[in-house]
XYZ file of C-alpha atoms in Angstrom:
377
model
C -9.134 16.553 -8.850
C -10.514 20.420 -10.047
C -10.027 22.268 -7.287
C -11.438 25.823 -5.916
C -11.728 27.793 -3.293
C -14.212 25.698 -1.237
C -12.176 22.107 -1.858
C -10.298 20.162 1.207
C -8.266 18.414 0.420
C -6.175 15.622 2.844
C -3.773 14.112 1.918
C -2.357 10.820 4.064
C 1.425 10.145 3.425
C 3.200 7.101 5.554
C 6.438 8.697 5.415
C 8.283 12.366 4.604
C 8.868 12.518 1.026
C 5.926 10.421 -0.055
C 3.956 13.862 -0.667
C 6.527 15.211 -2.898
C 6.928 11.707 -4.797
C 3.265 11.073 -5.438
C 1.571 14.406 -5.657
C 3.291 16.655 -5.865
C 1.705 18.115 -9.130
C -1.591 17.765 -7.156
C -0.548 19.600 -4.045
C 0.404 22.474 -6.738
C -2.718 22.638 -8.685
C -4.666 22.601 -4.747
C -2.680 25.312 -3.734
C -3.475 27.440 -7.221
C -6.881 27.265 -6.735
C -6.987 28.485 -3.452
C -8.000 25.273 -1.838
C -7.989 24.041 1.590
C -4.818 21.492 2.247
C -3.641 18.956 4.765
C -1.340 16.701 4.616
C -1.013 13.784 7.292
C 2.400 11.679 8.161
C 2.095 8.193 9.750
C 5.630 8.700 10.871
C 8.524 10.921 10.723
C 10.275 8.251 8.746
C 13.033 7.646 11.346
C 13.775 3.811 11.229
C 15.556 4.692 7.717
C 19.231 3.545 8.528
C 21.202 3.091 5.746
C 20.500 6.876 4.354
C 21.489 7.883 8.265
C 24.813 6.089 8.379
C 25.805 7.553 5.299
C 24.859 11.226 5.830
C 25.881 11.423 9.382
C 28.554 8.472 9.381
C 27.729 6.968 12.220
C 27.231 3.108 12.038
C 25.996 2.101 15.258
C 22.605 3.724 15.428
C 21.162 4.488 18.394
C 17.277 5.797 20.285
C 18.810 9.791 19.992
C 20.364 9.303 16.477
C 16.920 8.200 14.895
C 14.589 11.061 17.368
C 17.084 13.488 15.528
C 16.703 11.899 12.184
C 13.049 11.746 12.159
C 13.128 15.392 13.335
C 15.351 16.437 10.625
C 12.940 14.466 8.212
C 9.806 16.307 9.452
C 11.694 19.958 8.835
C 12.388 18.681 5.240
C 8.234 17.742 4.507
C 7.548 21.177 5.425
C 9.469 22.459 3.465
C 9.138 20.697 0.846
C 5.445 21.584 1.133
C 6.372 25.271 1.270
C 8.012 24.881 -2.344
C 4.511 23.121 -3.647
C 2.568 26.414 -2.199
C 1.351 25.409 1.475
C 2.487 26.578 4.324
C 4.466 24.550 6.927
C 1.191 24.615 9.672
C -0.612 22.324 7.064
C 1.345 19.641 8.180
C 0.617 17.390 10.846
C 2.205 14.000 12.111
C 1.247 10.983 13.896
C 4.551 10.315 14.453
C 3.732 6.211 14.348
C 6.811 3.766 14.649
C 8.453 3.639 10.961
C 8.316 0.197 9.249
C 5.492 -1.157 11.519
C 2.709 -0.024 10.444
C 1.548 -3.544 9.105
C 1.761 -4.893 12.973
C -0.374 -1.719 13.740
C -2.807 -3.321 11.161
C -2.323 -6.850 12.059
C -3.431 -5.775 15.609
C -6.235 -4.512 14.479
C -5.118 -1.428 16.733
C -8.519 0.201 17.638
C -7.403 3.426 19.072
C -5.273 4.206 16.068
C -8.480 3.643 13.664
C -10.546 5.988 16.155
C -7.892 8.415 15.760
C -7.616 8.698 11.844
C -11.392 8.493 11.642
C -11.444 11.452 13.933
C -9.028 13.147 11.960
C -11.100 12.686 8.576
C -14.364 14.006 10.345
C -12.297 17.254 11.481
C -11.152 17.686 8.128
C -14.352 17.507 6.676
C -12.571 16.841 3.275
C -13.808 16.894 -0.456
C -11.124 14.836 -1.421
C -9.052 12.295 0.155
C -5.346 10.700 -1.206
C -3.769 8.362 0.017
C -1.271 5.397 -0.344
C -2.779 2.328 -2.461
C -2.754 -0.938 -1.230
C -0.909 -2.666 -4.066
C 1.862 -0.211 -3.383
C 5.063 -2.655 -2.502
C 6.304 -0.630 0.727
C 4.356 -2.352 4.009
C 4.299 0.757 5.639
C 2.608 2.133 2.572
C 0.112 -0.693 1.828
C -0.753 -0.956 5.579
C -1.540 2.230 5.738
C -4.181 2.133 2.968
C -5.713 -0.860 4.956
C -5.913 1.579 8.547
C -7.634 4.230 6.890
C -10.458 1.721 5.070
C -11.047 0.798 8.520
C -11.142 3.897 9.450
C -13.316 4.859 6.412
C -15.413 2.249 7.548
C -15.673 2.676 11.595
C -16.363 6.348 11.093
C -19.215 5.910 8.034
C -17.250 8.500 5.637
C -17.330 6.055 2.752
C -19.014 8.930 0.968
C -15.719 11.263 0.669
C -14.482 10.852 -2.819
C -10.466 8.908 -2.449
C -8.039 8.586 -5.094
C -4.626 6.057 -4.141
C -0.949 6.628 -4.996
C 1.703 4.357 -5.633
C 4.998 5.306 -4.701
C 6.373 1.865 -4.995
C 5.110 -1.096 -7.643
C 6.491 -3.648 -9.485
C 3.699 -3.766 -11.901
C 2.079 -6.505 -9.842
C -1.383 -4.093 -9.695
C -4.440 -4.035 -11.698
C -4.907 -0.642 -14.076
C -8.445 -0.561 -13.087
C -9.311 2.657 -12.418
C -5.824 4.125 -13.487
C -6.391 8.172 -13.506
C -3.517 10.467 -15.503
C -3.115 13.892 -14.170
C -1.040 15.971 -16.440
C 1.537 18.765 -14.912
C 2.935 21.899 -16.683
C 6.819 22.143 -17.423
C 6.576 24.976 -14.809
C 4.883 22.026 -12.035
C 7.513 19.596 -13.573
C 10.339 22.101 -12.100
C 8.792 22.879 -8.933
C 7.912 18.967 -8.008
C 11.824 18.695 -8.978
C 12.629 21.446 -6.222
C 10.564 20.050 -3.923
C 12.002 16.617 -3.987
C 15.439 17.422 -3.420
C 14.261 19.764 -0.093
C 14.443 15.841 1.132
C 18.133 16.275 1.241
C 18.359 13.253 4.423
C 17.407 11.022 1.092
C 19.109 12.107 -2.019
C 23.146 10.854 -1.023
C 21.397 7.097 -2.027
C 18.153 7.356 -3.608
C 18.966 10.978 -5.708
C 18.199 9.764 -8.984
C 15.219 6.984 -8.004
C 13.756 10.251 -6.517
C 13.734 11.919 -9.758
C 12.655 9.506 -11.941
C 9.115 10.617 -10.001
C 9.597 13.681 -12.124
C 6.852 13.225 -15.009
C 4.864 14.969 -17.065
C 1.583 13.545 -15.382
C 1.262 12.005 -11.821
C -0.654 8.815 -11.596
C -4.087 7.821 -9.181
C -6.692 4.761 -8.553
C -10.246 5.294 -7.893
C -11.596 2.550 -5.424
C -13.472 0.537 -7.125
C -15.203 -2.891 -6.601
C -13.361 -6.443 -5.762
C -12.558 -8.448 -8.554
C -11.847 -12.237 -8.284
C -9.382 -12.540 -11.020
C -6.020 -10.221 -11.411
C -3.924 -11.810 -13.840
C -1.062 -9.155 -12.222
C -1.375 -9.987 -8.662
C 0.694 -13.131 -7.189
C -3.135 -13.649 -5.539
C -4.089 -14.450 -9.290
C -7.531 -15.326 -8.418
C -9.650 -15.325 -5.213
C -13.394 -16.204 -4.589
C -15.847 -16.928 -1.167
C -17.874 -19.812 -2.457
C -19.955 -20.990 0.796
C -18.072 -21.209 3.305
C -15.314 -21.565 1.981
C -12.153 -18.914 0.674
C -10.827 -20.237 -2.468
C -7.258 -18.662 -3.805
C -4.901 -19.513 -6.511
C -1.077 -18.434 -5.817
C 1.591 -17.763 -8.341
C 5.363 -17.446 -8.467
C 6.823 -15.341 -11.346
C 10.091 -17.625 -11.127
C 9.939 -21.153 -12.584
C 12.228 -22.155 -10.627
C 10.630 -21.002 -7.151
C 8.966 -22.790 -4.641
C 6.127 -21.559 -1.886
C 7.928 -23.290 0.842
C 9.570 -20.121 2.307
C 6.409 -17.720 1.765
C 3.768 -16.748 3.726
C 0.202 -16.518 3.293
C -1.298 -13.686 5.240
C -5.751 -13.448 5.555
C -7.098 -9.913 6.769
C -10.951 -10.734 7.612
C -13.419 -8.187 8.890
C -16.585 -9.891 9.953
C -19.662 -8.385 11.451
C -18.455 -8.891 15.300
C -15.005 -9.152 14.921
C -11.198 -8.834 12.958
C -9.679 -12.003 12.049
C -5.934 -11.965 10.665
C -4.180 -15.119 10.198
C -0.854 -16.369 8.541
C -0.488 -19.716 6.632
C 3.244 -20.636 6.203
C 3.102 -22.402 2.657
C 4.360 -26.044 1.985
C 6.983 -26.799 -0.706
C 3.882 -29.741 -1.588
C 0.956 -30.409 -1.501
C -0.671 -31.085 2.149
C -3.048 -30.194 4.842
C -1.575 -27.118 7.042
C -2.464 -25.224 9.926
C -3.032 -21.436 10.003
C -2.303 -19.504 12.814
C -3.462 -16.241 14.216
C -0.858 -13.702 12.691
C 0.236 -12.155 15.831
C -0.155 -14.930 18.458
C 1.277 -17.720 16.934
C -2.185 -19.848 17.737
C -3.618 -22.610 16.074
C -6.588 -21.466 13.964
C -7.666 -24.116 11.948
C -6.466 -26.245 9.121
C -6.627 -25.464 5.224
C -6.052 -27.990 1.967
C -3.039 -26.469 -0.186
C -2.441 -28.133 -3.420
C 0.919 -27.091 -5.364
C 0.835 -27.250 -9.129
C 4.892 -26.161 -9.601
C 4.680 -22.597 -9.655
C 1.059 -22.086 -8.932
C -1.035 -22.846 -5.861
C -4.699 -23.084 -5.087
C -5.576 -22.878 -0.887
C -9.194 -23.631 0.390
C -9.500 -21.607 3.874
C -12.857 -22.508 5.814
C -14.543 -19.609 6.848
C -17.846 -20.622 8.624
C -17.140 -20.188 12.256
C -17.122 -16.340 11.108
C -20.602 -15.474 10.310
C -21.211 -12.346 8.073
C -17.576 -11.008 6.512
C -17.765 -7.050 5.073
C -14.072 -7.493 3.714
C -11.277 -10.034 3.101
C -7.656 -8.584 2.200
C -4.937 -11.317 1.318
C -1.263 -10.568 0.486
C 1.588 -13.344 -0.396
C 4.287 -12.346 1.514
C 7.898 -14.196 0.151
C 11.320 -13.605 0.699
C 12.563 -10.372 0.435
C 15.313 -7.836 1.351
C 12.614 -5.340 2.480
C 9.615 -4.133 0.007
C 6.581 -6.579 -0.556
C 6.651 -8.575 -3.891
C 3.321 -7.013 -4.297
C 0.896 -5.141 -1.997
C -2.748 -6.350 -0.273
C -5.763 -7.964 -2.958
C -9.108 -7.487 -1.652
C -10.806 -10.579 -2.908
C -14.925 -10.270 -2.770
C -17.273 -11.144 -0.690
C -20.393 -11.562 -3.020
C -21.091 -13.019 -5.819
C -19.437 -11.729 -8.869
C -19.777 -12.501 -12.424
C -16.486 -14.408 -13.073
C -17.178 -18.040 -12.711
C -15.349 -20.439 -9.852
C -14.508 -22.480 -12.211
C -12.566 -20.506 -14.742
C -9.490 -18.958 -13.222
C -7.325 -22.556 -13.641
C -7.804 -22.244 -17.073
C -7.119 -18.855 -17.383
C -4.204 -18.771 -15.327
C -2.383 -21.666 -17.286
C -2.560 -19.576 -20.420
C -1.416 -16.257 -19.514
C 0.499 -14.607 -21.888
C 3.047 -11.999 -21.442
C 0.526 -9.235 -23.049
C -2.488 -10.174 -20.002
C 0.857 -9.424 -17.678
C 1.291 -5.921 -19.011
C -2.435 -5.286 -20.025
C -4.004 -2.128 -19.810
C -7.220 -0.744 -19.901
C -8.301 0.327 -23.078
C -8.677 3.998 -22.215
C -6.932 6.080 -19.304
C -8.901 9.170 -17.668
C -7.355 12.161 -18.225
C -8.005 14.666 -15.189
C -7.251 18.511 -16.913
């Protein structure tokens, strides 16, 4: 994140506003150095209708009200980019449909991961950001999962990436947590530049603001891990043939039976992405292919109250490069927590440990930290 004259940097945001809100101290220091900048919208954030009916009072919404909405959005990125120091060209969108970009990834939409792979290559970038996957918005946790495939179909895995999370409940790991401090003076302007989102501010004004900091927060990528004590996918291991994964509900007095179990499986000839609708007990279910509705296979769920352990076969699929898992439950709109990438390899923690781990946490492993924080000057 020290920038010059020969840096790129791109930057992928799902909607308008998400630059401002996540980086906009970074965008600032980018632009003082001289360095190269694009930033990249998944949509033009025009399937946002509360915020419409209140600004333009108009309940019924229809096709024309959002096309005018998302156009009024995409004047209000640029220039909120033009407050952070770039001008409006830098700014290009992919105008996908807002709030569906987890189908897009469910699909397993080939064309779209052509197209952001192509855009990467153009770029040629030194630096890519971009939305983290434990971030609670679908759109925004989606999105991180398009452009690993991407990542992945066009072989730019070398291209150092650093995630953003506009949304989180604290249901993330901290590894890899990277502080980068802002200036009073890039305090002000990131405050400026917010508020050019003026479609946003008559409801969301001061959760806006609260993005205002003294240092904006990133992730590094770094390796699977099978236990994360802060992720309701506490714990989640390949042992044979065989996907092992222990659930948990934060509320005692919850129950699995109305949540869903979604698998995202990348295998050596083929995507796999299949939903397990979870028992209130204990029982033999069939999973289903996500989109179709077909029958899959069958997996063993045990329910312990508020905990859950599921044992998913796996060996019709050969050779698996990545596994992504996300509990989805009942909610209004945002994710209780984003997409866990459990591994694929062997790793160090033992299959056997997580039970006992998990019946013990404490409310320090909830909120645990790492012991030190890099600090990008």
């Amino acid at each position: 994140m020290k920038f010059d004259s020969s840096s790129r940097l791109l930057l992928f945001a799902p909607h308008p506003d998400d630059e401002s809100l996540a980086a906009g101290g970074l965008l600032q220091k980018a632009a003082a150095a001289g360095a190269n900048v694009r930033v990249i919208f998944a949509t033009n954030g025009d399937d946002n209708p509360w915020p419409l009916r209140v600004v333009e009072r108009q309940w019924k919404i229809e096709a024309h009200h959002r096309l005018l909405w998302g156009m009024r959005r995409m004047h209000e990125a640029r220039e909120a980019l033009q407050v952070l120091g770039h001008p409006p060209a830098c700014a290009d969108f992919l105008q996908l449909p807002d709030q569906r970009l987890t189908e897009y990834f469910l699909q397993s939409d080939q064309q779209l991961i052509d197209r952001l792979a192509r855009v990467i290559a153009e770029a040629q970038p030194t630096l890519i950001v971009a939305p983290s996957a434990f971030d609670t918005h679908p759109d925004h946790n989606a999105f991180h999962l398009l452009l690993n495939r991407a990542v992945d179909a066009g072989g730019l895995h070398a291209i150092p990436r650093l995630f953003y999370s506009v949304h989180q409940r604290h249901y993330h790991a901290n590894y890899g947590r990277v502080v980068l401090p802002l200036t009073v003076e890039e305090e002000e302007t990131k405050r400026r530049a917010i508020l050019c989102h003026e479609s946003q501010m008559a409801l969301s004004r001061r959760r806006f603001l609260r993005h205002v900091l003294p240092h904006e927060e990133f992730w590094r990528a770094l390796p699977a891990r099978d236990v994360d004590l802060l992720h309701p996918v506490s714990y989640g291991h390949v042992d044979k043939a065989t996907l092992r994964l222990r659930l948990r509900r934060r509320i005692r007095s919850a129950t699995f039976a109305r949540c869903t179990l979604l698998v995202a499986i990348e295998s050596v000839t083929a995507s796999h992405r299949w939903a397990l609708r979870l028992p209130a007990f204990s029982k033999q279910i069939e999973f289903e292919d996500a989109l179709s509705g077909m029958k899959m296979g069958s997996a063993r769920v045990r329910i312990h109250g508020t905990q859950a352990e599921v044992d998913l076969p796996l060996d019709s699929l050969g050779e698996i490069r990545s596994l992504h898992t996300k509990l989805e439950q009942p909610t209004l709109f945002y994710d209780h927590a984003g997409w866990r990438e459990i591994p694929t390899t062997k790793v160090a923690v033992a299959a056997s440990a997580p039970r006992r781990v998990l019946e013990s946490v404490t409310t320090r492993s909830r909120r645990m930290l790492p012991a030190t924080v890099p600090v990008v000057r």
